[in-house]
Every structure is written in structure tokens, then in C-alpha cells.
């Protein structure tokens, strides 16, 4: 299909979220000819994007694009075919009605979020058949309100949030059209029949990396060097796999226990190696004095374990430690100069 036809088949896309991933997707999709709207939380960011445009830096090349930009309180300029939700978990409750307003009665929504918890909130606003999830390993860093750097190329998988028996996403023309325009924008995007194992595997990796890097104040690569942490990481992912299995999601070949834990630990360590110099999102949140996503990562695993009659003590402990760190504040607040 030629470029214009691919973009037209996908229809209008509203990217909701002005963080790193939202800016990256909006910028590259718009540059690829898609009909994009960008919806950001603050009027300040909207005004800067309107005045200056959006800059996307990939491997030293800078794309400068103009994307019609709105704030979450602005009325939508007509319904869209797709909403692409890229916000932090703590903003989901406020973003959900905004998504519903942009989607109208027939638009579909794909959530590109880390962790668990948003599914229930979104399901109150958008019916199940129109809800999709994406799992991505693309790397992006927001430089400021109008600039984003594409820090690493990855793979993106998209599928229905709650796949139903008997339906095949390969036959979902709207999803295929979105995947085609994402590919046209340079993303390695794929339709997947069951996104849930990927969601839980990403969760396991985040649960193993994020709290440890946040508590220790180290970049991701440090976890590879510190062998003492590997049994802790293995215990974290083993608990995540057990809760996933209890929720009907097999993360490996159906086995729970040592084999799947080794496999997930290897994946987490591979992510640490690939992103060795990066600071995890949780460490970045803590260092900015912002709430972390811990309740949607290790905290969610611990509470779902309880609901299923399981124990997830390592995840529960890490969640408590991160919450304590959040409430104690930034390190400089904890270590003023010694008296005397
Ligand atoms: O997704 C991440 C995050 O920081 O939230 C990881 C995988 C840890 C990469 O930094």
C-alpha cells in the first residue's frame, strides 16, 4: 500500500500523553503522514508544542513536525479511530474520561502502559471490545516539553486487552491498519493474538529492575554486576510468574517455578545489559520527588497474590521499601549535614 493509503486506512489517531513515549509516537506517526492529534496534560506544554512544534531526535537526526495539539481540558476536534494512551499509571483515572471523549462511540483505545491496574479503570469508560494493549521495548527520553530522543529501537506487540475465545486479532482490520501505519513510522510493530503473556513478562522485568535500582540509586547495568541481587530478582520474577499462572496467564511453556524463574531472570538481566547506562523510570520518579508506579508493579503483584490465596513476600517487601523511600523524600532531605 502506498504511504497515503496506509495512513488513511488507520484513520485519525489521538496520542494521549506528552511524556517520552507519547511525544515519540506522535512525532514519528505525524512525520509518516498519519492524521495525528496530540493531547497533553498541561496548557503550558500545549502552548509550547503549538508555538515551537515537536522535535524528535533519532540517531543524531532531528525531525521537526507540527502536530495539532490539545490539552486534556480542550474539547476534542471530532472523534478519532484510535486513541493511543501513553501516561503514567497515576494519571489514568483523569485520562480515561478524556480518552472516552476523543473516541466517541466507535473509536478504539490502545494502552501503552507499564504495570497493572489501568485495565479496570479504562473498562469503566470504553467497552471491552474496543480496548487493546501494546507492549514495547522502544526506548525514549523526553528532553523537555517539545523534544524527545529515540534512545533505542525495539519491538512493539499489540493485541486485544482481553482476548476472547474464538476471535482472531489477525482478522481485525482496524488493528492491522494501525500496525501498518506504525511500521510506516519506523516501528517494528506486530499483531499478537494474546498480549497477556507479554504484559506479564514485562511486568516481571520491571518488578525485578525498578525497585532495586530505585532503592540503591544505581543505573540498570549495576544489577548485572551485583551478584547478591540475583537471588532477590529471581524470587521477584518467580512470584510474578506464580500470580500470572493463578490469573490464567502462562509465562513460559506452562511451567511455574525454577525453570520459568531462570528464564525471566535471564530476560531481566538482558534488559539491564541493554540499558546499562539508563536510570529506571522508578529511580527517575524518586529523584524528582514524584510518586512512583510501585503500587502498579510489585504492589499489584503482592495484592493480587493475596486475592488468589498466594504469598508474594519479596514483592510485598520491595513495595513497602519503595513506599517508605517515597515518604522519606529525596536523599538530601534525609541526610542534612551532621550536627556539630
Ligand atoms: O521499563 C523500564 C523502566 O525504567 O521503567 C526498564 C525496563 C527498567 C528500563 O529502564
Tab-separated table of C-alpha atoms and ligand atoms in Angstrom:
chain	number	residue	atom	x	y	z
A	1	UNK	CA	0.000	0.000	0.000
A	2	UNK	CA	1.321	3.476	-0.721
A	3	UNK	CA	2.065	5.853	2.126
A	4	UNK	CA	-1.165	7.918	1.970
A	5	UNK	CA	-3.370	4.831	1.752
A	6	UNK	CA	-1.756	3.266	4.819
A	7	UNK	CA	-2.240	6.453	6.832
A	8	UNK	CA	-5.839	6.842	5.625
A	9	UNK	CA	-6.698	3.219	6.465
A	10	UNK	CA	-5.634	3.746	10.090
A	11	UNK	CA	-7.825	6.850	10.387
A	12	UNK	CA	-7.244	9.701	12.805
A	13	UNK	CA	-5.106	8.853	15.838
A	14	UNK	CA	-5.131	10.782	19.137
A	15	UNK	CA	-1.979	10.229	21.174
A	16	UNK	CA	-2.871	10.968	24.784
A	17	UNK	CA	0.191	11.789	26.883
A	18	UNK	CA	3.035	14.243	26.426
A	19	UNK	CA	5.773	12.136	28.061
A	20	UNK	CA	8.624	10.417	26.262
A	21	UNK	CA	6.602	7.684	24.549
A	22	UNK	CA	3.667	9.943	23.659
A	23	UNK	CA	5.945	12.528	22.033
A	24	UNK	CA	7.896	9.821	20.181
A	25	UNK	CA	4.764	8.153	18.790
A	26	UNK	CA	3.009	11.403	17.892
A	27	UNK	CA	6.101	12.821	16.184
A	28	UNK	CA	7.039	9.765	14.152
A	29	UNK	CA	3.437	8.955	13.176
A	30	UNK	CA	2.839	12.527	12.042
A	31	UNK	CA	6.119	12.534	10.081
A	32	UNK	CA	4.971	9.299	8.382
A	33	UNK	CA	1.827	11.016	7.118
A	34	UNK	CA	-0.668	9.815	9.752
A	35	UNK	CA	-3.512	12.100	10.802
A	36	UNK	CA	-2.450	12.700	14.412
A	37	UNK	CA	-3.739	14.707	17.333
A	38	UNK	CA	-1.609	15.084	20.469
A	39	UNK	CA	-3.369	15.544	23.811
A	40	UNK	CA	-1.205	16.693	26.721
A	41	UNK	CA	-1.989	17.347	30.371
A	42	UNK	CA	-0.902	20.949	30.748
A	43	UNK	CA	-1.794	24.111	28.888
A	44	UNK	CA	1.884	25.146	29.062
A	45	UNK	CA	3.066	22.091	27.134
A	46	UNK	CA	0.235	22.500	24.594
A	47	UNK	CA	1.177	26.153	24.027
A	48	UNK	CA	4.863	25.340	23.538
A	49	UNK	CA	4.080	22.482	21.120
A	50	UNK	CA	1.758	24.776	19.161
A	51	UNK	CA	4.327	27.576	19.046
A	52	UNK	CA	7.548	25.590	18.515
A	53	UNK	CA	6.451	22.255	17.016
A	54	UNK	CA	7.728	18.858	18.143
A	55	UNK	CA	11.366	17.724	17.763
A	56	UNK	CA	12.186	14.009	17.566
A	57	UNK	CA	15.867	13.072	17.627
A	58	UNK	CA	16.807	9.646	16.273
A	59	UNK	CA	20.488	8.678	15.954
A	60	UNK	CA	21.587	12.301	15.576
A	61	UNK	CA	18.896	13.225	13.015
A	62	UNK	CA	16.217	15.655	14.124
A	63	UNK	CA	12.666	15.531	12.761
A	64	UNK	CA	10.687	18.722	13.272
A	65	UNK	CA	6.946	18.190	12.973
A	66	UNK	CA	3.786	20.153	13.600
A	67	UNK	CA	1.104	18.081	15.325
A	68	UNK	CA	-2.279	19.656	16.186
A	69	UNK	CA	-2.055	19.707	19.978
A	70	UNK	CA	-4.737	19.961	22.656
A	71	UNK	CA	-4.769	19.909	26.436
A	72	UNK	CA	-6.907	17.428	28.345
A	73	UNK	CA	-9.452	20.160	29.108
A	74	UNK	CA	-9.824	21.297	25.483
A	75	UNK	CA	-12.824	19.875	23.608
A	76	UNK	CA	-11.850	17.179	21.062
A	77	UNK	CA	-11.986	18.270	17.415
A	78	UNK	CA	-14.050	15.302	16.268
A	79	UNK	CA	-13.919	11.580	17.098
A	80	UNK	CA	-10.815	9.548	16.290
A	81	UNK	CA	-10.414	5.985	15.012
A	82	UNK	CA	-7.684	5.243	17.577
A	83	UNK	CA	-6.653	6.612	20.948
A	84	UNK	CA	-3.109	5.784	21.959
A	85	UNK	CA	-2.768	6.159	25.717
A	86	UNK	CA	0.771	6.775	26.990
A	87	UNK	CA	0.514	8.172	30.511
A	88	UNK	CA	1.845	7.178	33.917
A	89	UNK	CA	-0.453	4.924	35.923
A	90	UNK	CA	-1.181	7.726	38.394
A	91	UNK	CA	-2.758	9.799	35.593
A	92	UNK	CA	-5.011	7.022	34.249
A	93	UNK	CA	-8.090	7.978	36.296
A	94	UNK	CA	-8.004	11.518	34.863
A	95	UNK	CA	-7.038	10.391	31.361
A	96	UNK	CA	-9.801	7.773	30.995
A	97	UNK	CA	-12.706	10.247	30.505
A	98	UNK	CA	-10.508	12.274	28.132
A	99	UNK	CA	-9.924	9.119	26.061
A	100	UNK	CA	-13.661	8.384	26.054
A	101	UNK	CA	-14.412	11.909	24.804
A	102	UNK	CA	-11.907	11.605	21.926
A	103	UNK	CA	-13.060	8.101	20.954
A	104	UNK	CA	-16.764	8.820	20.694
A	105	UNK	CA	-18.847	5.686	20.292
A	106	UNK	CA	-16.688	3.746	17.857
A	107	UNK	CA	-13.013	4.664	18.380
A	108	UNK	CA	-10.629	2.068	19.798
A	109	UNK	CA	-8.088	2.601	22.550
A	110	UNK	CA	-4.655	1.043	22.873
A	111	UNK	CA	-2.932	1.374	26.259
A	112	UNK	CA	0.897	1.560	26.204
A	113	UNK	CA	1.356	1.435	29.960
A	114	UNK	CA	3.657	-0.309	32.413
A	115	UNK	CA	2.147	-2.405	35.186
A	116	UNK	CA	-1.342	-3.397	36.225
A	117	UNK	CA	-4.433	-1.553	37.378
A	118	UNK	CA	-5.369	0.620	34.392
A	119	UNK	CA	-7.449	-2.167	32.799
A	120	UNK	CA	-10.273	-1.861	35.356
A	121	UNK	CA	-10.310	1.941	35.168
A	122	UNK	CA	-10.386	2.046	31.357
A	123	UNK	CA	-13.097	-0.625	31.191
A	124	UNK	CA	-15.424	1.787	33.031
A	125	UNK	CA	-15.115	4.243	30.115
A	126	UNK	CA	-14.513	2.172	26.981
A	127	UNK	CA	-16.226	-1.115	26.231
A	128	UNK	CA	-14.102	-4.217	26.293
A	129	UNK	CA	-14.261	-4.925	22.549
A	130	UNK	CA	-12.589	-1.559	21.832
A	131	UNK	CA	-9.738	-1.931	24.366
A	132	UNK	CA	-6.267	-3.017	23.244
A	133	UNK	CA	-2.840	-3.173	24.866
A	134	UNK	CA	0.654	-2.614	23.500
A	135	UNK	CA	3.939	-3.806	24.944
A	136	UNK	CA	7.027	-2.098	23.628
A	137	UNK	CA	10.760	-2.178	24.112
A	138	UNK	CA	11.303	1.119	22.245
A	139	UNK	CA	13.446	3.490	24.301
A	140	UNK	CA	12.647	7.201	24.533
A	141	UNK	CA	13.815	10.079	26.681
A	142	UNK	CA	11.895	13.334	26.985
A	143	UNK	CA	14.419	16.177	26.832
A	144	UNK	CA	11.861	18.915	27.514
A	145	UNK	CA	8.213	19.731	26.758
A	146	UNK	CA	8.768	19.734	22.980
A	147	UNK	CA	11.827	17.477	22.499
A	148	UNK	CA	12.199	13.720	22.676
A	149	UNK	CA	15.165	11.457	21.907
A	150	UNK	CA	14.608	7.977	20.473
A	151	UNK	CA	17.219	6.198	22.616
A	152	UNK	CA	16.786	2.626	21.462
A	153	UNK	CA	14.930	0.714	18.803
A	154	UNK	CA	12.803	-2.175	19.979
A	155	UNK	CA	9.775	-4.278	19.133
A	156	UNK	CA	6.124	-3.451	19.760
A	157	UNK	CA	3.342	-6.019	20.088
A	158	UNK	CA	-0.339	-5.078	20.025
A	159	UNK	CA	-3.457	-7.113	20.714
A	160	UNK	CA	-6.882	-7.034	22.359
A	161	UNK	CA	-6.574	-6.295	26.079
A	162	UNK	CA	-8.843	-9.225	26.930
A	163	UNK	CA	-8.684	-11.723	24.074
A	164	UNK	CA	-11.871	-13.703	23.763
A	165	UNK	CA	-12.007	-17.307	22.703
A	166	UNK	CA	-12.894	-17.642	19.036
A	167	UNK	CA	-11.716	-14.170	17.957
A	168	UNK	CA	-8.557	-13.741	15.926
A	169	UNK	CA	-6.829	-10.336	16.029
A	170	UNK	CA	-5.214	-11.141	12.659
A	171	UNK	CA	-8.717	-10.665	11.230
A	172	UNK	CA	-9.136	-7.290	12.964
A	173	UNK	CA	-8.809	-4.846	10.051
A	174	UNK	CA	-8.616	-1.763	12.305
A	175	UNK	CA	-5.753	-3.249	14.324
A	176	UNK	CA	-3.899	-4.311	11.160
A	177	UNK	CA	-4.279	-0.769	9.792
A	178	UNK	CA	-2.817	0.719	12.990
A	179	UNK	CA	0.087	-1.738	12.899
A	180	UNK	CA	0.733	-0.849	9.242
A	181	UNK	CA	0.940	2.876	9.969
A	182	UNK	CA	3.201	2.219	12.979
A	183	UNK	CA	5.517	0.273	10.665
A	184	UNK	CA	5.410	3.108	8.171
A	185	UNK	CA	6.532	5.348	11.063
A	186	UNK	CA	9.553	3.102	11.588
A	187	UNK	CA	8.383	0.942	14.494
A	188	UNK	CA	8.746	-2.860	14.376
A	189	UNK	CA	5.069	-3.440	15.249
A	190	UNK	CA	3.263	-6.789	15.272
A	191	UNK	CA	-0.271	-8.037	15.919
A	192	UNK	CA	-0.322	-10.655	18.654
A	193	UNK	CA	-3.258	-12.981	19.399
A	194	UNK	CA	-2.665	-12.955	23.159
A	195	UNK	CA	-0.884	-9.913	24.569
A	196	UNK	CA	-1.237	-11.022	28.205
A	197	UNK	CA	1.959	-13.136	28.490
A	198	UNK	CA	3.934	-10.172	27.120
A	199	UNK	CA	2.243	-7.788	29.577
A	200	UNK	CA	3.140	-10.083	32.496
A	201	UNK	CA	6.691	-10.754	31.271
A	202	UNK	CA	7.297	-7.001	31.016
A	203	UNK	CA	5.764	-6.661	34.487
A	204	UNK	CA	8.158	-9.311	35.838
A	205	UNK	CA	11.136	-7.484	34.322
A	206	UNK	CA	10.001	-4.120	35.709
A	207	UNK	CA	9.324	-5.640	39.155
A	208	UNK	CA	12.851	-7.069	39.204
A	209	UNK	CA	14.650	-3.946	37.983
A	210	UNK	CA	12.742	-0.853	39.023
A	211	UNK	CA	12.559	-1.102	42.841
A	212	UNK	CA	16.152	-2.334	43.218
A	213	UNK	CA	17.611	0.433	41.047
A	214	UNK	CA	15.370	2.976	42.806
A	215	UNK	CA	16.301	1.836	46.324
A	216	UNK	CA	20.016	1.535	45.562
A	217	UNK	CA	20.207	4.660	43.386
A	218	UNK	CA	22.080	2.885	40.581
A	219	UNK	CA	21.730	2.612	36.783
A	220	UNK	CA	20.201	-0.584	35.385
A	221	UNK	CA	23.592	-2.092	34.471
A	222	UNK	CA	24.666	-2.178	38.127
A	223	UNK	CA	22.205	-5.010	38.774
A	224	UNK	CA	24.218	-7.272	36.462
A	225	UNK	CA	27.427	-6.673	38.418
A	226	UNK	CA	25.886	-7.073	41.902
A	227	UNK	CA	25.532	-10.859	42.030
A	228	UNK	CA	23.998	-10.660	45.525
A	229	UNK	CA	20.909	-9.166	43.915
A	230	UNK	CA	20.309	-12.049	41.504
A	231	UNK	CA	18.590	-14.348	44.046
A	232	UNK	CA	16.355	-11.396	45.000
A	233	UNK	CA	15.495	-10.743	41.356
A	234	UNK	CA	14.870	-14.458	40.788
A	235	UNK	CA	12.478	-14.562	43.772
A	236	UNK	CA	10.633	-11.486	42.438
A	237	UNK	CA	10.056	-12.966	38.974
A	238	UNK	CA	9.127	-16.372	40.368
A	239	UNK	CA	6.390	-14.752	42.449
A	240	UNK	CA	5.162	-12.769	39.425
A	241	UNK	CA	5.003	-15.979	37.341
A	242	UNK	CA	3.014	-17.746	40.075
A	243	UNK	CA	0.460	-14.909	40.277
A	244	UNK	CA	0.213	-14.792	36.468
A	245	UNK	CA	-0.421	-18.548	36.393
A	246	UNK	CA	-3.132	-18.134	39.056
A	247	UNK	CA	-4.730	-15.500	36.774
A	248	UNK	CA	-4.645	-17.944	33.862
A	249	UNK	CA	-1.597	-16.497	32.079
A	250	UNK	CA	1.303	-18.880	31.422
A	251	UNK	CA	4.597	-17.009	31.024
A	252	UNK	CA	6.613	-19.906	29.672
A	253	UNK	CA	5.629	-23.316	28.468
A	254	UNK	CA	3.118	-23.580	31.280
A	255	UNK	CA	5.635	-24.460	33.987
A	256	UNK	CA	5.859	-22.348	37.122
A	257	UNK	CA	8.831	-22.437	39.457
A	258	UNK	CA	12.557	-22.724	38.862
A	259	UNK	CA	12.593	-23.009	35.043
A	260	UNK	CA	10.392	-20.010	34.365
A	261	UNK	CA	12.157	-18.024	37.099
A	262	UNK	CA	15.546	-18.653	35.431
A	263	UNK	CA	14.118	-17.658	32.058
A	264	UNK	CA	12.616	-14.408	33.416
A	265	UNK	CA	15.761	-13.598	35.412
A	266	UNK	CA	17.816	-14.020	32.224
A	267	UNK	CA	15.408	-11.653	30.422
A	268	UNK	CA	15.646	-9.048	33.213
A	269	UNK	CA	19.452	-9.226	33.202
A	270	UNK	CA	19.482	-8.927	29.398
A	271	UNK	CA	17.368	-5.743	29.687
A	272	UNK	CA	19.824	-4.436	32.317
A	273	UNK	CA	22.748	-5.071	29.955
A	274	UNK	CA	20.949	-3.440	27.014
A	275	UNK	CA	20.000	-0.378	29.079
A	276	UNK	CA	23.106	-0.432	31.306
A	277	UNK	CA	23.598	3.331	31.471
A	278	UNK	CA	19.890	4.168	31.873
A	279	UNK	CA	18.206	5.112	35.108
A	280	UNK	CA	14.929	3.250	35.567
A	281	UNK	CA	11.701	5.227	35.488
A	282	UNK	CA	11.202	4.498	39.205
A	283	UNK	CA	14.584	5.916	40.138
A	284	UNK	CA	13.849	8.971	37.991
A	285	UNK	CA	10.461	9.437	39.694
A	286	UNK	CA	12.019	9.158	43.158
A	287	UNK	CA	14.813	11.567	42.358
A	288	UNK	CA	12.256	14.118	41.106
A	289	UNK	CA	10.253	13.662	44.325
A	290	UNK	CA	7.317	12.267	42.295
A	291	UNK	CA	5.186	9.273	43.276
A	292	UNK	CA	6.426	6.050	41.680
A	293	UNK	CA	4.442	3.315	39.906
A	294	UNK	CA	5.217	0.831	42.714
A	295	UNK	CA	1.511	0.244	43.511
A	296	UNK	CA	1.035	-0.915	39.893
A	297	UNK	CA	4.167	-3.102	39.819
A	298	UNK	CA	5.353	-5.030	42.917
A	299	UNK	CA	2.445	-3.674	44.983
A	300	UNK	CA	-0.082	-5.004	42.448
A	301	UNK	CA	1.638	-8.400	42.360
A	302	UNK	CA	1.521	-8.594	46.177
A	303	UNK	CA	-2.162	-7.642	46.395
A	304	UNK	CA	-3.200	-9.969	43.551
A	305	UNK	CA	-1.271	-12.769	45.263
A	306	UNK	CA	-3.334	-12.232	48.415
A	307	UNK	CA	-6.545	-12.252	46.338
A	308	UNK	CA	-5.506	-15.617	44.857
A	309	UNK	CA	-4.507	-17.126	48.219
A	310	UNK	CA	-0.792	-16.962	47.328
A	311	UNK	CA	2.121	-15.260	49.032
A	312	UNK	CA	4.462	-12.807	47.322
A	313	UNK	CA	6.656	-11.724	50.245
A	314	UNK	CA	9.586	-10.424	48.214
A	315	UNK	CA	7.383	-8.205	46.034
A	316	UNK	CA	5.459	-7.060	49.123
A	317	UNK	CA	8.691	-6.139	50.920
A	318	UNK	CA	10.104	-4.242	47.938
A	319	UNK	CA	6.805	-2.366	47.604
A	320	UNK	CA	6.971	-1.375	51.293
A	321	UNK	CA	10.590	-0.227	50.991
A	322	UNK	CA	9.838	1.930	47.948
A	323	UNK	CA	6.787	3.440	49.645
A	324	UNK	CA	8.946	4.240	52.692
A	325	UNK	CA	11.537	5.849	50.449
A	326	UNK	CA	8.800	7.926	48.746
A	327	UNK	CA	7.518	9.147	52.090
A	328	UNK	CA	11.015	9.984	53.378
A	329	UNK	CA	11.663	12.179	50.381
A	330	UNK	CA	14.802	12.981	48.432
A	331	UNK	CA	18.209	11.850	49.778
A	332	UNK	CA	19.298	15.423	50.526
A	333	UNK	CA	16.266	15.710	52.822
A	334	UNK	CA	17.314	12.516	54.602
A	335	UNK	CA	20.960	13.458	55.040
A	336	UNK	CA	21.306	17.086	56.117
A	337	UNK	CA	24.769	17.946	57.363
A	338	UNK	CA	25.561	16.289	60.704
A	339	UNK	CA	25.041	18.420	63.784
A	340	UNK	CA	28.167	19.828	65.420
B	1	LIG	O1	10.979	-0.113	31.595
B	1	LIG	C1	11.886	0.176	32.326
B	1	LIG	C2	11.676	1.313	33.251
B	1	LIG	O2	12.624	2.017	33.548
B	1	LIG	O3	10.522	1.509	33.666
B	1	LIG	C3	13.154	-0.626	32.340
B	1	LIG	C4	12.910	-1.919	31.612
B	1	LIG	C5	13.621	-0.911	33.729
B	1	LIG	C6	14.251	0.076	31.573
B	1	LIG	O4	14.763	1.162	32.259
